[in-house]
Amino acid sequence: AKSNGKNGYAMFEPSMRSRAVERLRLTNAFDGALEREEFYLEFQPQFALDGGRLEGFEALVRWHHPTLGALSPMRFIPLAEETGFIVPLGRWVLERACAAAAGWPATPEGALTMSVNLSPRQLIDPHLVADVAGALRRSGLAGEQLVIEITETSLVTDARRSVDALHKIKKMGVRVAVDDFGTGYSSLGQLRNFPIDILKIDKSFVDQLAGERTDGFGLVEAIIRLAHELDLSTVAEGIEDTAQRERLTQMGCWSGQGFLMSRPLSQRVAENVARRAASE
Ligand code: C2E
Ligand code: CA
Ligand code: CA
Ligand code: CA
């Protein structure tokens, strides 16, 4: 705390103070926000990297806060996770994402997938399995169309309970992706013990495939090669230029998403993209 010479008020570091104020403000504003319909989803398309066929979408939540305006999930998901609000919020996301995808047509190559992010707290929530089953049943979406994205950290927090829930969810045909792989503490060896299908290659690795420097290539290659050895498919995130896309394809990663192909889209635009792909 610094003292303000002029009027004698003790002052916190402005950044510290405003962060604490924002946390309190956001936590209070969670109350009733779902009922007031302040959250909405955007959908980022995922494509086959070779040929560009649309494969599906990832649902990404946004908050239209009454006074702060549109908020990025980076600003409120960690807080929702801490306070437990992520459980009802995550249930809402799952419900809405399944309902949206159920209304979109299949492409000539098959049904589009919908990927939904699940935070660690949701994975140990005793209602998760019933929530997934309910979202599928109410929407009519086939389990095979749903992918849940979990993080490495959720696998280490309560492994027994998480693995048990994942097995039950996989029985519905749902696939499991490990998000942001490589940024946490687990190793590929540990992944063998978890019922997963897909490895998402984090943007921080994809970033290393841009430009002239090649020293980061080996790491990405190793991740893709080991994923194949574990029979996992790979999806790259954060692809921003054609060099990254081409290098990923050469390394054996066949699916991805990123601003190069498309930013996250509103539900209306995403639906149009799905319809266009279906009529091609
Ligand atoms: P994520 O799951 O790793 O999602 C990918 C993030 O990267 C998204 O940010 C997306 O907009 C952004 N992105 C995609 N392509 C590019 C690119 O080419 N360049 C750059 N710079 N960014 C790209 P977003 O929507 O802000 O979401 C941030 C994080 O918030 C997500 O990271 C995820 O961890 C979390 N999140 C979002 N929606 C949900 C949700 O419904 N539930 C939970 N639990 N977490 C969510
Ligand atoms: Ca994700
Ligand atoms: Ca990710
Ligand atoms: Ca990421």
PDB file of C-alpha atoms in Angstrom, residues 88-251:
ATOM      1  CA  PRO A  88     -24.573 -24.392 -13.977  1.00  0.00           C
ATOM      2  CA  LEU A  89     -22.876 -22.309 -16.689  1.00  0.00           C
ATOM      3  CA  GLY A  90     -21.221 -25.389 -18.199  1.00  0.00           C
ATOM      4  CA  ARG A  91     -24.527 -27.256 -18.136  1.00  0.00           C
ATOM      5  CA  TRP A  92     -26.110 -24.358 -20.018  1.00  0.00           C
ATOM      6  CA  VAL A  93     -23.289 -24.380 -22.618  1.00  0.00           C
ATOM      7  CA  LEU A  94     -23.659 -28.121 -23.156  1.00  0.00           C
ATOM      8  CA  GLU A  95     -27.416 -27.832 -23.549  1.00  0.00           C
ATOM      9  CA  ARG A  96     -27.235 -24.925 -26.023  1.00  0.00           C
ATOM     10  CA  ALA A  97     -24.353 -26.324 -28.059  1.00  0.00           C
ATOM     11  CA  CYS A  98     -26.117 -29.675 -28.518  1.00  0.00           C
ATOM     12  CA  ALA A  99     -29.375 -27.948 -29.451  1.00  0.00           C
ATOM     13  CA  ALA A 100     -27.603 -25.771 -32.031  1.00  0.00           C
ATOM     14  CA  ALA A 101     -25.724 -28.664 -33.641  1.00  0.00           C
ATOM     15  CA  ALA A 102     -28.820 -30.855 -33.763  1.00  0.00           C
ATOM     16  CA  GLY A 103     -30.404 -28.341 -36.137  1.00  0.00           C
ATOM     17  CA  TRP A 104     -27.497 -28.280 -38.593  1.00  0.00           C
ATOM     18  CA  PRO A 105     -27.405 -30.545 -41.631  1.00  0.00           C
ATOM     19  CA  ALA A 106     -24.784 -33.233 -42.254  1.00  0.00           C
ATOM     20  CA  THR A 107     -22.231 -32.662 -44.995  1.00  0.00           C
ATOM     21  CA  PRO A 108     -21.893 -35.222 -47.825  1.00  0.00           C
ATOM     22  CA  GLU A 109     -19.039 -36.792 -45.807  1.00  0.00           C
ATOM     23  CA  GLY A 110     -21.167 -37.184 -42.696  1.00  0.00           C
ATOM     24  CA  ALA A 111     -22.426 -35.483 -39.576  1.00  0.00           C
ATOM     25  CA  LEU A 112     -20.674 -32.408 -38.212  1.00  0.00           C
ATOM     26  CA  THR A 113     -19.177 -32.594 -34.741  1.00  0.00           C
ATOM     27  CA  MET A 114     -19.764 -30.168 -31.868  1.00  0.00           C
ATOM     28  CA  SER A 115     -16.940 -29.745 -29.372  1.00  0.00           C
ATOM     29  CA  VAL A 116     -17.759 -28.438 -25.902  1.00  0.00           C
ATOM     30  CA  ASN A 117     -15.218 -27.328 -23.294  1.00  0.00           C
ATOM     31  CA  LEU A 118     -15.551 -28.852 -19.850  1.00  0.00           C
ATOM     32  CA  SER A 119     -13.665 -27.438 -16.900  1.00  0.00           C
ATOM     33  CA  PRO A 120     -12.080 -29.518 -14.121  1.00  0.00           C
ATOM     34  CA  ARG A 121     -14.875 -28.746 -11.684  1.00  0.00           C
ATOM     35  CA  GLN A 122     -17.496 -30.073 -14.103  1.00  0.00           C
ATOM     36  CA  LEU A 123     -15.607 -33.299 -14.600  1.00  0.00           C
ATOM     37  CA  ILE A 124     -15.905 -34.184 -10.916  1.00  0.00           C
ATOM     38  CA  ASP A 125     -19.511 -32.976 -10.675  1.00  0.00           C
ATOM     39  CA  PRO A 126     -21.697 -35.979  -9.786  1.00  0.00           C
ATOM     40  CA  HIS A 127     -24.407 -34.854 -12.243  1.00  0.00           C
ATOM     41  CA  LEU A 128     -22.126 -34.657 -15.285  1.00  0.00           C
ATOM     42  CA  VAL A 129     -23.025 -38.029 -16.811  1.00  0.00           C
ATOM     43  CA  ALA A 130     -26.742 -37.310 -16.459  1.00  0.00           C
ATOM     44  CA  ASP A 131     -26.263 -33.800 -17.855  1.00  0.00           C
ATOM     45  CA  VAL A 132     -24.555 -35.129 -20.995  1.00  0.00           C
ATOM     46  CA  ALA A 133     -27.190 -37.826 -21.472  1.00  0.00           C
ATOM     47  CA  GLY A 134     -29.937 -35.233 -20.945  1.00  0.00           C
ATOM     48  CA  ALA A 135     -28.447 -32.729 -23.388  1.00  0.00           C
ATOM     49  CA  LEU A 136     -28.216 -35.438 -26.064  1.00  0.00           C
ATOM     50  CA  ARG A 137     -31.714 -36.723 -25.414  1.00  0.00           C
ATOM     51  CA  ARG A 138     -33.391 -33.309 -25.339  1.00  0.00           C
ATOM     52  CA  SER A 139     -31.599 -32.042 -28.450  1.00  0.00           C
ATOM     53  CA  GLY A 140     -31.704 -35.270 -30.435  1.00  0.00           C
ATOM     54  CA  LEU A 141     -27.993 -34.895 -31.232  1.00  0.00           C
ATOM     55  CA  ALA A 142     -26.228 -38.230 -31.787  1.00  0.00           C
ATOM     56  CA  GLY A 143     -23.570 -38.981 -29.169  1.00  0.00           C
ATOM     57  CA  GLU A 144     -21.129 -39.583 -32.021  1.00  0.00           C
ATOM     58  CA  GLN A 145     -21.441 -35.906 -32.948  1.00  0.00           C
ATOM     59  CA  LEU A 146     -20.417 -34.625 -29.535  1.00  0.00           C
ATOM     60  CA  VAL A 147     -16.805 -34.121 -28.446  1.00  0.00           C
ATOM     61  CA  ILE A 148     -15.995 -32.980 -24.946  1.00  0.00           C
ATOM     62  CA  GLU A 149     -12.749 -31.103 -24.449  1.00  0.00           C
ATOM     63  CA  ILE A 150     -11.088 -31.550 -21.096  1.00  0.00           C
ATOM     64  CA  THR A 151      -7.808 -30.178 -19.839  1.00  0.00           C
ATOM     65  CA  GLU A 152      -4.837 -32.100 -18.539  1.00  0.00           C
ATOM     66  CA  THR A 153      -5.337 -30.621 -15.078  1.00  0.00           C
ATOM     67  CA  SER A 154      -8.793 -32.146 -14.770  1.00  0.00           C
ATOM     68  CA  LEU A 155      -7.250 -35.562 -15.298  1.00  0.00           C
ATOM     69  CA  VAL A 156      -4.869 -35.185 -12.394  1.00  0.00           C
ATOM     70  CA  THR A 157      -7.189 -33.532  -9.832  1.00  0.00           C
ATOM     71  CA  ASP A 158      -9.484 -36.499  -9.196  1.00  0.00           C
ATOM     72  CA  ALA A 159      -8.410 -39.190 -11.607  1.00  0.00           C
ATOM     73  CA  ARG A 160     -10.632 -42.005 -10.347  1.00  0.00           C
ATOM     74  CA  ARG A 161     -13.869 -40.056 -10.489  1.00  0.00           C
ATOM     75  CA  SER A 162     -13.001 -38.355 -13.784  1.00  0.00           C
ATOM     76  CA  VAL A 163     -12.048 -41.592 -15.528  1.00  0.00           C
ATOM     77  CA  ASP A 164     -15.229 -43.222 -14.300  1.00  0.00           C
ATOM     78  CA  ALA A 165     -17.378 -40.375 -15.663  1.00  0.00           C
ATOM     79  CA  LEU A 166     -15.491 -40.364 -18.974  1.00  0.00           C
ATOM     80  CA  HIS A 167     -16.057 -44.094 -19.472  1.00  0.00           C
ATOM     81  CA  LYS A 168     -19.803 -43.627 -18.967  1.00  0.00           C
ATOM     82  CA  ILE A 169     -19.891 -40.668 -21.343  1.00  0.00           C
ATOM     83  CA  LYS A 170     -17.934 -42.591 -23.979  1.00  0.00           C
ATOM     84  CA  LYS A 171     -20.539 -45.370 -23.831  1.00  0.00           C
ATOM     85  CA  MET A 172     -22.953 -42.806 -25.336  1.00  0.00           C
ATOM     86  CA  GLY A 173     -20.667 -42.544 -28.387  1.00  0.00           C
ATOM     87  CA  VAL A 174     -19.221 -39.210 -27.256  1.00  0.00           C
ATOM     88  CA  ARG A 175     -15.517 -38.638 -27.919  1.00  0.00           C
ATOM     89  CA  VAL A 176     -13.070 -37.038 -25.509  1.00  0.00           C
ATOM     90  CA  ALA A 177     -10.389 -34.545 -26.496  1.00  0.00           C
ATOM     91  CA  VAL A 178      -7.519 -33.342 -24.340  1.00  0.00           C
ATOM     92  CA  ASP A 179      -7.343 -29.577 -24.746  1.00  0.00           C
ATOM     93  CA  ASP A 180      -4.209 -27.437 -24.572  1.00  0.00           C
ATOM     94  CA  PHE A 181      -2.075 -30.547 -24.545  1.00  0.00           C
ATOM     95  CA  GLY A 182       1.516 -29.952 -23.542  1.00  0.00           C
ATOM     96  CA  THR A 183       0.831 -26.919 -21.378  1.00  0.00           C
ATOM     97  CA  GLY A 184       0.149 -28.858 -18.170  1.00  0.00           C
ATOM     98  CA  TYR A 185       1.991 -31.476 -16.196  1.00  0.00           C
ATOM     99  CA  SER A 186       0.857 -34.745 -17.677  1.00  0.00           C
ATOM    100  CA  SER A 187       2.973 -36.736 -20.059  1.00  0.00           C
ATOM    101  CA  LEU A 188       1.893 -38.687 -23.083  1.00  0.00           C
ATOM    102  CA  GLY A 189       2.697 -41.802 -21.074  1.00  0.00           C
ATOM    103  CA  GLN A 190       0.072 -40.858 -18.481  1.00  0.00           C
ATOM    104  CA  LEU A 191      -2.480 -40.259 -21.224  1.00  0.00           C
ATOM    105  CA  ARG A 192      -2.476 -43.985 -21.909  1.00  0.00           C
ATOM    106  CA  ASN A 193      -4.401 -44.434 -18.662  1.00  0.00           C
ATOM    107  CA  PHE A 194      -7.242 -42.139 -19.673  1.00  0.00           C
ATOM    108  CA  PRO A 195     -10.159 -42.871 -21.997  1.00  0.00           C
ATOM    109  CA  ILE A 196      -9.420 -40.231 -24.608  1.00  0.00           C
ATOM    110  CA  ASP A 197      -9.685 -40.084 -28.391  1.00  0.00           C
ATOM    111  CA  ILE A 198      -8.260 -36.772 -29.537  1.00  0.00           C
ATOM    112  CA  LEU A 199      -5.273 -34.616 -28.659  1.00  0.00           C
ATOM    113  CA  LYS A 200      -5.629 -30.909 -29.288  1.00  0.00           C
ATOM    114  CA  ILE A 201      -2.273 -29.363 -30.069  1.00  0.00           C
ATOM    115  CA  ASP A 202      -2.096 -26.100 -28.172  1.00  0.00           C
ATOM    116  CA  LYS A 203      -1.657 -22.806 -29.983  1.00  0.00           C
ATOM    117  CA  SER A 204       1.677 -22.240 -28.245  1.00  0.00           C
ATOM    118  CA  PHE A 205       3.086 -25.210 -30.233  1.00  0.00           C
ATOM    119  CA  VAL A 206       1.392 -24.189 -33.472  1.00  0.00           C
ATOM    120  CA  ASP A 207       2.951 -20.725 -33.014  1.00  0.00           C
ATOM    121  CA  GLN A 208       6.371 -22.350 -33.272  1.00  0.00           C
ATOM    122  CA  LEU A 209       5.587 -23.488 -36.810  1.00  0.00           C
ATOM    123  CA  ALA A 210       5.379 -19.920 -38.084  1.00  0.00           C
ATOM    124  CA  GLY A 211       8.318 -18.058 -39.547  1.00  0.00           C
ATOM    125  CA  GLU A 212      11.817 -19.165 -40.416  1.00  0.00           C
ATOM    126  CA  ARG A 213      12.970 -20.675 -37.137  1.00  0.00           C
ATOM    127  CA  THR A 214      12.708 -24.444 -37.196  1.00  0.00           C
ATOM    128  CA  ASP A 215      13.904 -25.284 -33.673  1.00  0.00           C
ATOM    129  CA  GLY A 216      10.342 -25.793 -32.406  1.00  0.00           C
ATOM    130  CA  PHE A 217       9.391 -28.237 -35.164  1.00  0.00           C
ATOM    131  CA  GLY A 218      10.758 -31.357 -33.503  1.00  0.00           C
ATOM    132  CA  LEU A 219       8.549 -30.974 -30.485  1.00  0.00           C
ATOM    133  CA  VAL A 220       5.366 -30.677 -32.544  1.00  0.00           C
ATOM    134  CA  GLU A 221       6.434 -33.645 -34.666  1.00  0.00           C
ATOM    135  CA  ALA A 222       7.049 -35.701 -31.541  1.00  0.00           C
ATOM    136  CA  ILE A 223       3.601 -34.881 -30.139  1.00  0.00           C
ATOM    137  CA  ILE A 224       1.894 -35.885 -33.376  1.00  0.00           C
ATOM    138  CA  ARG A 225       3.923 -39.074 -33.754  1.00  0.00           C
ATOM    139  CA  LEU A 226       3.254 -40.187 -30.188  1.00  0.00           C
ATOM    140  CA  ALA A 227      -0.448 -39.348 -30.518  1.00  0.00           C
ATOM    141  CA  HIS A 228      -0.568 -41.697 -33.515  1.00  0.00           C
ATOM    142  CA  GLU A 229       1.190 -44.402 -31.517  1.00  0.00           C
ATOM    143  CA  LEU A 230      -1.498 -44.084 -28.845  1.00  0.00           C
ATOM    144  CA  ASP A 231      -4.187 -44.217 -31.567  1.00  0.00           C
ATOM    145  CA  LEU A 232      -5.299 -40.679 -30.888  1.00  0.00           C
ATOM    146  CA  SER A 233      -6.232 -38.239 -33.600  1.00  0.00           C
ATOM    147  CA  THR A 234      -4.885 -34.705 -33.463  1.00  0.00           C
ATOM    148  CA  VAL A 235      -6.548 -31.326 -33.890  1.00  0.00           C
ATOM    149  CA  ALA A 236      -4.358 -28.225 -34.056  1.00  0.00           C
ATOM    150  CA  GLU A 237      -5.596 -24.930 -32.671  1.00  0.00           C
ATOM    151  CA  GLY A 238      -4.610 -21.345 -33.363  1.00  0.00           C
ATOM    152  CA  ILE A 239      -3.533 -21.773 -36.994  1.00  0.00           C
ATOM    153  CA  GLU A 240      -2.946 -18.272 -38.307  1.00  0.00           C
ATOM    154  CA  ASP A 241      -0.965 -18.705 -41.513  1.00  0.00           C
ATOM    155  CA  THR A 242      -0.611 -21.073 -44.441  1.00  0.00           C
ATOM    156  CA  ALA A 243       2.933 -22.142 -43.495  1.00  0.00           C
ATOM    157  CA  GLN A 244       1.623 -23.481 -40.174  1.00  0.00           C
ATOM    158  CA  ARG A 245      -1.179 -25.336 -41.918  1.00  0.00           C
ATOM    159  CA  GLU A 246       1.142 -26.900 -44.472  1.00  0.00           C
ATOM    160  CA  ARG A 247       3.709 -27.927 -41.872  1.00  0.00           C
ATOM    161  CA  LEU A 248       1.030 -29.522 -39.702  1.00  0.00           C
ATOM    162  CA  THR A 249      -0.271 -31.513 -42.668  1.00  0.00           C
ATOM    163  CA  GLN A 250       3.268 -32.674 -43.504  1.00  0.00           C
ATOM    164  CA  MET A 251       3.710 -33.771 -39.895  1.00  0.00           C
TER     165      MET A 251
END
